[in-house]
Short mmCIF file of C-alpha atoms and ligand atoms in Angstrom, two decimals:
data_model
loop_
_atom_site.label_atom_id
_atom_site.label_comp_id
_atom_site.label_asym_id
_atom_site.label_seq_id
_atom_site.Cartn_x
_atom_site.Cartn_y
_atom_site.Cartn_z
CA MET A 444 157.82 -8.35 114.80
CA GLY A 445 160.04 -8.06 117.91
CA SER A 446 159.79 -5.38 120.56
CA LYS A 447 160.27 -1.81 119.41
CA SER A 448 160.22 1.49 121.24
CA ARG A 449 157.86 4.37 120.69
CA ILE A 450 157.66 7.83 122.22
CA THR A 451 154.52 8.29 124.30
CA GLY A 452 155.01 11.69 125.93
CA ILE A 453 157.20 14.77 126.01
CA GLY A 454 157.66 17.61 128.50
CA SER A 455 160.01 20.47 129.25
CA TYR A 456 160.82 23.12 131.80
CA VAL A 457 162.78 26.37 131.92
CA PRO A 458 163.44 28.46 135.04
CA CYS A 459 161.63 31.79 135.48
CA LYS A 460 164.64 34.09 135.68
CA ILE A 461 165.56 35.64 132.34
CA LEU A 462 169.10 36.79 131.63
CA ALA A 463 168.83 39.07 128.59
CA ASN A 464 171.72 40.34 126.50
CA ALA A 465 171.17 43.82 127.95
CA GLU A 466 171.96 42.51 131.44
CA LEU A 467 175.09 40.73 130.17
CA GLU A 468 176.26 44.10 128.85
CA THR A 469 176.47 45.23 132.48
CA MET A 470 178.51 42.16 133.46
CA VAL A 471 181.13 41.82 130.70
CA ASP A 472 182.41 43.88 127.79
CA THR A 473 179.87 42.81 125.17
CA ASN A 474 176.76 44.08 123.42
CA ASP A 475 173.43 42.79 122.19
CA GLU A 476 174.28 43.28 118.52
CA TRP A 477 177.50 41.23 118.75
CA ILE A 478 175.77 38.40 120.62
CA VAL A 479 172.76 38.23 118.28
CA GLN A 480 174.90 38.40 115.16
CA ARG A 481 177.37 35.72 116.29
CA THR A 482 175.00 33.37 118.12
CA GLY A 483 171.33 34.24 117.48
CA ILE A 484 170.78 34.30 121.26
CA ARG A 485 168.73 37.09 122.86
CA GLU A 486 167.93 35.64 126.27
CA ARG A 487 168.62 32.60 128.39
CA ARG A 488 167.00 31.24 131.57
CA ILE A 489 168.96 30.93 134.79
CA ALA A 490 168.11 28.54 137.63
CA ALA A 491 167.48 30.05 141.07
CA LYS A 492 170.23 29.75 143.67
CA GLU A 493 168.69 26.66 145.25
CA GLU A 494 167.34 25.22 141.99
CA PHE A 495 169.44 22.34 140.65
CA THR A 496 169.30 19.90 137.75
CA SER A 497 167.08 17.38 139.60
CA HIS A 498 164.49 20.10 140.35
CA MET A 499 164.32 21.09 136.69
CA CYS A 500 163.99 17.42 135.66
CA ILE A 501 161.07 16.93 138.04
CA ASN A 502 159.34 20.04 136.68
CA ALA A 503 159.80 18.76 133.11
CA ILE A 504 158.41 15.33 134.10
CA ASP A 505 155.43 17.01 135.83
CA ASN A 506 154.83 18.89 132.59
CA LEU A 507 154.80 15.58 130.66
CA ILE A 508 152.50 13.91 133.21
CA HIS A 509 150.07 16.83 133.08
CA LYS A 510 150.00 17.07 129.28
CA TYR A 511 149.60 13.37 128.53
CA ASP A 512 147.70 12.29 131.64
CA VAL A 513 150.12 9.42 132.29
CA SER A 514 151.61 7.82 135.37
CA VAL A 515 155.34 7.34 135.83
CA LEU A 516 154.94 4.93 138.76
CA ASP A 517 155.40 1.90 136.48
CA VAL A 518 158.55 3.23 134.83
CA ASP A 519 161.28 0.58 134.98
CA MET A 520 164.28 2.74 134.05
CA ILE A 521 165.18 6.41 134.49
CA LEU A 522 167.99 7.75 132.30
CA VAL A 523 169.26 11.29 132.83
CA ALA A 524 171.72 12.91 130.44
CA THR A 525 173.59 15.69 132.24
CA TYR A 526 177.06 17.03 132.88
CA THR A 527 175.81 19.17 135.75
CA PRO A 528 174.26 16.67 138.21
CA ASP A 529 173.33 17.98 141.69
CA PHE A 530 175.78 15.45 143.16
CA HIS A 531 178.24 12.99 141.65
CA ALA A 532 176.32 10.45 143.75
CA PRO A 533 173.44 9.92 144.24
CA SER A 534 172.55 10.34 140.59
CA VAL A 535 169.91 12.76 139.40
CA ALA A 536 167.98 9.67 138.27
CA CYS A 537 167.92 8.46 141.91
CA LEU A 538 166.62 11.83 143.09
CA ILE A 539 163.82 11.57 140.52
CA GLN A 540 162.99 8.01 141.66
CA GLN A 541 162.80 9.21 145.27
CA HIS A 542 160.63 12.21 144.40
CA TYR A 543 157.94 10.14 142.67
CA GLY A 544 158.39 7.03 144.84
CA ILE A 545 158.75 4.83 141.75
CA PRO A 546 158.88 1.33 143.28
CA ALA A 547 160.76 -0.82 140.73
CA THR A 548 163.10 1.06 138.47
CA GLY A 549 166.74 1.24 137.48
CA THR A 550 168.37 4.67 137.71
CA LEU A 551 171.29 5.95 135.70
CA ASP A 552 172.90 9.28 134.82
CA LEU A 553 175.01 9.45 131.68
CA ASN A 554 177.23 12.20 130.41
CA ALA A 555 177.89 12.97 126.78
CA ALA A 556 177.69 16.76 127.32
CA CYS A 557 175.46 18.45 124.75
CA ALA A 558 175.03 15.19 122.81
CA GLY A 559 173.80 13.51 126.01
CA PHE A 560 170.10 13.41 125.22
CA MET A 561 170.73 11.63 121.93
CA TYR A 562 172.94 9.08 123.68
CA ALA A 563 170.29 8.54 126.36
CA MET A 564 167.59 8.06 123.72
CA ASN A 565 169.77 5.54 121.93
CA VAL A 566 170.44 3.61 125.16
CA ALA A 567 166.73 3.65 126.01
CA ASP A 568 165.82 2.34 122.57
CA GLY A 569 168.44 -0.43 122.98
CA LEU A 570 167.12 -1.43 126.41
CA ILE A 571 163.56 -1.61 125.13
CA THR A 572 164.23 -3.39 121.83
CA SER A 573 166.43 -5.95 123.60
CA GLY A 574 163.49 -6.74 125.88
CA LEU A 575 165.22 -5.62 129.10
CA ASN A 576 162.93 -2.68 129.81
CA ARG A 577 159.38 -1.66 129.06
CA LYS A 578 158.89 1.97 130.04
CA ILE A 579 161.72 4.50 130.32
CA LEU A 580 161.95 8.15 131.30
CA VAL A 581 164.66 9.77 129.15
CA VAL A 582 165.67 13.16 130.51
CA GLY A 583 168.16 15.77 129.26
CA ALA A 584 168.91 18.57 131.72
CA ASP A 585 171.69 20.99 132.60
CA THR A 586 172.22 23.93 134.89
CA ALA A 587 175.26 25.27 133.04
CA SER A 588 174.82 28.61 134.83
CA LYS A 589 176.22 26.98 137.98
CA ILE A 590 179.56 26.28 136.28
CA THR A 591 179.78 29.23 133.90
CA ASP A 592 182.47 31.87 134.37
CA TYR A 593 180.51 35.14 134.18
CA THR A 594 183.74 37.08 133.64
CA ASP A 595 184.50 35.18 130.38
CA ARG A 596 182.58 37.00 127.64
CA SER A 597 183.23 34.35 125.02
CA SER A 598 181.36 31.63 126.93
CA CYS A 599 178.94 33.28 129.40
CA ILE A 600 176.82 34.68 126.57
CA LEU A 601 175.96 31.19 125.33
CA PHE A 602 174.51 29.02 128.04
CA GLY A 603 171.08 28.75 129.69
CA ASP A 604 169.39 26.25 132.00
CA ALA A 605 166.55 23.87 131.09
CA ALA A 606 165.25 20.30 131.20
CA GLY A 607 163.41 18.16 128.65
CA VAL A 608 162.02 14.65 128.88
CA ILE A 609 160.40 11.98 126.76
CA LEU A 610 158.69 8.77 127.77
CA MET A 611 159.68 5.72 125.71
CA GLU A 612 157.62 2.55 125.83
CA ARG A 613 157.66 -0.92 124.33
CA THR A 614 155.37 -1.55 121.38
CA GLU A 615 154.78 -4.51 119.13
CA GLU A 616 153.91 -2.16 116.28
CA ALA A 617 156.31 -0.15 114.11
CA GLY A 618 158.97 1.53 116.27
CA ALA A 619 160.01 5.16 116.39
CA CYS A 620 163.69 4.77 115.57
CA ILE A 621 164.54 4.41 111.88
CA ALA A 622 168.29 5.13 111.85
CA ARG A 623 171.05 6.06 114.28
CA HIS A 624 174.63 7.24 114.07
CA PHE A 625 176.91 7.97 117.05
CA GLY A 626 180.56 8.75 117.63
CA ALA A 627 183.21 10.65 119.55
CA ASP A 628 186.61 12.25 119.11
CA GLY A 629 188.40 12.43 122.45
CA SER A 630 191.20 14.53 120.99
CA GLY A 631 188.72 17.43 121.03
CA GLY A 632 188.36 17.20 124.83
CA ILE A 633 190.66 20.16 125.47
CA HIS A 634 188.43 22.50 123.49
CA LEU A 635 185.30 22.14 125.64
CA TYR A 636 185.46 20.71 129.11
CA ARG A 637 184.17 20.94 132.63
CA THR A 638 186.70 20.69 135.44
CA GLY A 639 186.05 18.03 138.06
CA LEU A 640 188.37 16.07 140.33
CA ARG A 641 191.06 17.29 137.92
CA SER A 642 191.14 20.96 137.14
CA GLU A 643 193.91 21.16 134.54
CA MET A 644 193.73 20.05 130.96
CA THR A 645 195.55 22.68 128.97
CA GLY A 646 198.17 23.62 131.54
CA LYS A 647 196.03 26.54 132.67
CA LYS A 648 195.46 26.49 136.46
CA LEU A 649 191.81 26.83 137.28
CA THR A 650 190.07 27.52 140.54
CA GLY A 651 186.88 25.84 141.72
CA GLY A 652 185.66 22.28 141.34
CA GLY A 653 183.54 22.69 138.26
CA MET A 654 184.14 25.33 135.64
CA LEU A 655 183.22 25.28 131.97
CA MET A 656 186.12 25.97 129.62
CA GLN A 657 185.79 26.43 125.89
CA ASN A 658 187.72 27.31 122.77
CA GLY A 659 184.76 28.59 120.75
CA ARG A 660 186.45 28.54 117.35
CA GLU A 661 187.50 24.89 117.64
CA VAL A 662 184.03 23.87 118.84
CA TYR A 663 182.51 25.70 115.89
CA ARG A 664 184.89 23.98 113.47
CA PHE A 665 184.11 20.56 114.96
CA ALA A 666 180.34 21.07 114.73
CA VAL A 667 180.18 22.29 111.14
CA GLY A 668 182.65 19.60 110.03
CA THR A 669 181.25 16.54 111.81
CA VAL A 670 177.49 17.00 111.91
CA PRO A 671 176.85 17.24 108.12
CA ILE A 672 178.74 13.96 107.62
CA GLY A 673 176.60 12.37 110.34
CA VAL A 674 173.40 13.72 108.82
CA ARG A 675 174.30 12.22 105.43
CA LYS A 676 175.07 8.86 107.09
CA LEU A 677 171.67 8.91 108.79
CA LEU A 678 169.87 9.71 105.55
CA ASN A 679 171.73 6.88 103.81
CA LEU A 680 170.87 4.44 106.57
CA ALA A 681 167.21 5.44 106.43
CA GLN A 682 167.32 5.46 102.63
CA CYS A 683 165.57 8.80 102.49
CA GLY A 684 166.27 12.24 101.10
CA VAL A 685 166.22 15.59 102.87
CA GLN A 686 162.78 16.30 101.43
CA GLU A 687 161.39 13.35 103.39
CA ILE A 688 162.46 14.90 106.70
CA ASP A 689 159.62 16.95 108.19
CA TRP A 690 161.70 18.54 110.95
CA PHE A 691 165.43 18.85 111.58
CA ILE A 692 166.13 19.33 115.30
CA PRO A 693 169.84 19.90 115.87
CA HIS A 694 171.41 20.80 119.20
CA SER A 695 170.66 24.53 119.65
CA ALA A 696 174.23 25.61 120.34
CA ASN A 697 174.23 28.67 118.19
CA LEU A 698 172.22 29.94 115.23
CA ARG A 699 175.29 30.41 113.01
CA ILE A 700 176.22 26.75 113.48
CA VAL A 701 172.67 25.65 112.69
CA GLU A 702 172.53 27.83 109.56
CA SER A 703 175.80 26.34 108.38
CA LEU A 704 174.51 22.81 109.03
CA CYS A 705 171.40 23.53 106.98
CA LYS A 706 173.44 24.96 104.13
CA LYS A 707 175.79 21.99 104.08
CA THR A 708 173.12 19.30 104.33
CA GLY A 709 170.33 20.85 102.25
CA LEU A 710 167.91 20.62 105.19
CA PRO A 711 165.90 23.88 105.00
CA MET A 712 165.94 26.39 107.90
CA GLU A 713 162.12 26.65 107.64
CA LYS A 714 161.97 22.96 108.57
CA THR A 715 164.40 23.33 111.46
CA LEU A 716 163.39 23.69 115.09
CA THR A 717 165.70 25.53 117.47
CA SER A 718 165.40 27.00 120.95
CA MET A 719 168.52 29.14 121.38
CA GLU A 720 166.95 32.52 120.64
CA TYR A 721 165.12 32.79 123.97
CA TYR A 722 166.73 29.97 125.95
CA GLY A 723 170.39 30.01 124.87
CA ASN A 724 172.43 26.82 124.56
CA THR A 725 170.70 24.53 127.06
CA SER A 726 173.19 21.66 126.62
CA ALA A 727 171.59 18.21 127.06
CA ALA A 728 168.12 19.80 127.29
CA SER A 729 168.16 21.64 123.99
CA ILE A 730 166.83 18.91 121.67
CA PRO A 731 163.87 17.82 123.84
CA LEU A 732 163.17 21.51 124.63
CA SER A 733 162.99 22.47 120.93
CA LEU A 734 160.90 19.39 120.19
CA SER A 735 158.55 19.93 123.12
CA LYS A 736 157.96 23.56 122.14
CA GLY A 737 157.44 22.50 118.51
CA VAL A 738 154.83 19.92 119.56
CA GLU A 739 153.08 22.44 121.83
CA ALA A 740 152.94 24.98 119.02
CA GLY A 741 151.32 22.41 116.72
CA GLN A 742 154.31 22.37 114.34
CA VAL A 743 155.35 18.75 114.91
CA LYS A 744 152.46 16.44 114.08
CA GLU A 745 151.66 12.75 114.34
CA GLY A 746 153.30 10.92 111.42
CA ASP A 747 156.15 13.42 110.99
CA ARG A 748 159.65 12.16 110.35
CA LEU A 749 162.28 13.90 112.51
CA LEU A 750 166.05 14.09 112.23
CA LEU A 751 167.59 14.82 115.65
CA PHE A 752 171.31 15.51 115.99
CA GLY A 753 173.36 16.38 119.09
CA PHE A 754 177.01 17.40 119.42
CA GLY A 755 179.19 18.76 122.19
CA GLY A 756 182.02 18.34 124.68
CA GLY A 757 184.19 15.28 124.35
CA PHE A 758 183.87 15.80 121.44
CA THR A 759 180.71 13.71 121.19
CA TYR A 760 178.03 13.52 118.53
CA GLY A 761 175.01 11.43 117.71
CA GLY A 762 171.79 11.55 115.78
CA MET A 763 168.66 9.59 115.02
CA ILE A 764 165.87 9.64 112.48
CA VAL A 765 162.59 8.91 114.25
CA ASN A 766 158.94 8.63 113.39
CA TRP A 767 156.83 10.92 115.56
CA THR A 768 153.79 8.83 116.43
CA LEU A 769 152.47 10.89 119.30
CA ARG A 770 148.90 12.11 119.00
CA CYS A 771 147.89 15.60 120.14
CA CYS A 772 148.10 15.84 123.90
CA ARG A 773 145.65 17.67 126.16
CA SER A 774 147.52 20.96 126.04
CA ASN A 775 148.31 20.58 122.31
CA ARG A 776 144.67 20.81 121.56
CA ARG A 777 144.41 23.96 123.62
CA THR A 778 147.64 25.57 122.44
CA ALA A 779 147.75 24.54 118.79
CA ARG A 780 147.44 28.19 117.76
CA LEU A 781 149.94 29.56 120.25
CA PRO A 782 153.00 31.45 118.95
CA ILE A 783 155.50 29.41 117.01
CA LEU A 784 158.73 28.29 118.55
CA GLY A 785 161.22 30.96 119.40
CA ARG A 786 158.80 33.41 120.99
CA ARG A 787 159.16 33.72 124.71
CA SER A 788 157.25 31.06 126.62
CA ARG A 789 154.59 32.13 129.10
CA GLY A 790 155.80 31.76 132.67
CA CYS A 791 158.03 28.83 133.44
N1 COA B 319 181.26 40.29 122.96
C1 COA B 319 182.06 41.07 122.21
N2 COA B 319 183.23 40.64 121.68
C2 COA B 319 183.58 39.37 121.94
C3 COA B 319 182.80 38.51 122.72
C4 COA B 319 181.59 39.02 123.24
N3 COA B 319 180.76 38.28 124.00
N4 COA B 319 183.40 37.31 122.79
C5 COA B 319 184.53 37.41 122.09
N5 COA B 319 184.64 38.65 121.57
C6 COA B 319 185.71 39.20 120.74
C7 COA B 319 187.02 38.45 120.90
O1 COA B 319 187.72 38.92 122.04
C8 COA B 319 187.71 38.79 119.62
O2 COA B 319 188.25 40.08 119.71
P1 COA B 319 189.68 40.40 119.05
O3 COA B 319 189.50 40.19 117.58
O4 COA B 319 189.88 41.83 119.43
O5 COA B 319 190.63 39.45 119.67
C9 COA B 319 186.57 38.83 118.61
O6 COA B 319 185.37 39.02 119.38
C10 COA B 319 186.45 37.57 117.79
O7 COA B 319 186.56 36.45 118.67
P2 COA B 319 186.31 34.99 118.21
O8 COA B 319 186.48 34.06 119.36
O9 COA B 319 187.12 34.74 116.96
O10 COA B 319 184.79 35.10 117.80
P3 COA B 319 183.93 34.08 116.98
O11 COA B 319 183.46 34.71 115.75
O12 COA B 319 184.61 32.74 116.88
O13 COA B 319 182.67 33.91 117.93
C11 COA B 319 181.77 32.28 119.45
C12 COA B 319 182.82 33.38 119.24
C13 COA B 319 181.95 31.70 120.85
C14 COA B 319 180.40 32.92 119.34
C15 COA B 319 181.97 31.22 118.32
O14 COA B 319 183.31 30.81 118.29
C16 COA B 319 181.09 30.04 118.52
O15 COA B 319 179.90 30.12 118.34
N6 COA B 319 181.66 28.87 118.86
C17 COA B 319 180.90 27.69 119.17
C18 COA B 319 180.56 27.73 120.63
C19 COA B 319 179.52 26.71 121.00
O16 COA B 319 178.53 26.57 120.33
N7 COA B 319 179.76 26.00 122.11
C20 COA B 319 178.90 25.00 122.62
C21 COA B 319 178.88 23.80 121.76
S1 COA B 319 177.97 22.53 122.48
#
C-alpha cells in the first residue's frame, strides 16, 4: 500500500469576547427573534483589537499540542486557509512557523473563503499521498469581524471569529480520506466578496481596503442548490448510503441552510454537528471548530465515518468523506461527559 494520510490531532480556539444578539440590537435595527429564526445564531465571538488571525491560529495549535501531547517542530508543511490574513505577505503560515521556530517547513496560505478548510485538507492529503510531505498542520481561521460592516444588519449578524486546526501525517496503513469532491462557480463572485486592491465589483463604490459584501438570498440559493448535489456525489464515490455516515459536518453558515441540506440529502439533523449557535459563521474555521467541539464532547469517536462539506465566497465548495481514526486525547478522557456541542464553551 502506498503512502496515505491520517489525522493525528485536532484543536480549536475562539476569542473571549461574546457579541450576543441583544448587543446587536443596540447597534442595528434588528432583534434576537429575527436573528434566531432566520439563522439559528445566538452569539458570536469577536477578536480583541490587537488579536489577528495568526494569534487565533497559534492558540488553536497550542490547544492541539496540549490535548494530544505532540510536537509540531518536525512539521514539514503549514497550510492556512483564510481570507482574513494579518498581512497579504508574510503569510499567516510564516507567522506560525516563526512563532514555533519550526526549522524545516514549507508555509502557504490559501483562500477559498468558507470552503477554505476543505480545500486545505484536500491539498494536504495530496501532498502526503504523493510522498512530498510527511507531517502537515492544516489550519482554518478567520477574523471576519475586522472586515464586517456593523451598520449592515443583513451581514453583521452572521459572522464570528475562530480558528481550528488538524494535524495530518503519513501512514502506511489505511488512510483517512475515502472520497472527495471539489468545485467552484466564479459567476457567483459578485454575491459574496471581500474588497481588496480592487474595491468595486457591482458598480457600488466602497470605502476601506477590506470589506465583506454579501447578497444573502443568492448565497442561500447557491448553498442549498449545490451542496446536496456534492453530497450525493461523495456518497456515490464512497459507495455508501447516508445511514453509513456517523456525522455530517457542513460549514456552519446558518441553521436554516443546514436544515435544508439535511432535508434534501436525507442526512439526519441528529447526526449533524454545527457550531453557529454560539459562535456564528466562523468562515474557514467552522468545520474544524464543530469537529473539535464534537470530539471534545465525546460525540465523534474512533472509527466514525464523517462527511465534511464546505461552501462559500467565490462561489467555492468542496467536501470529503473521512474515517476518523483518532483515539481519545488527554482532554477527551476528562471531558467526555461535558455538555454536547452548541452549549457555550468554558472560557476561550
Ligand atoms: N434584522 C431584521 N430584519 C432584517 C435583518 C435583520 N438583521 N436583515 C434583513 N432584514 C430584513 C430585510 O431588510 C427585509 O426587509 P423588507 O422585507 O422590509 O425589505 C427582510 O428582513 C427580508 O430580507 P431578506 O434578505 O429577504 O431575508 P432572508 O430571509 O433572505 O434572510 C439572511 C437574510 C442573510 C439571513 C439569509 O439570506 C441567509 O441566511 N443567507 C445566507 C447568508 C450566508 O450564510 N452567508 C455566508 C455563506 S458562507
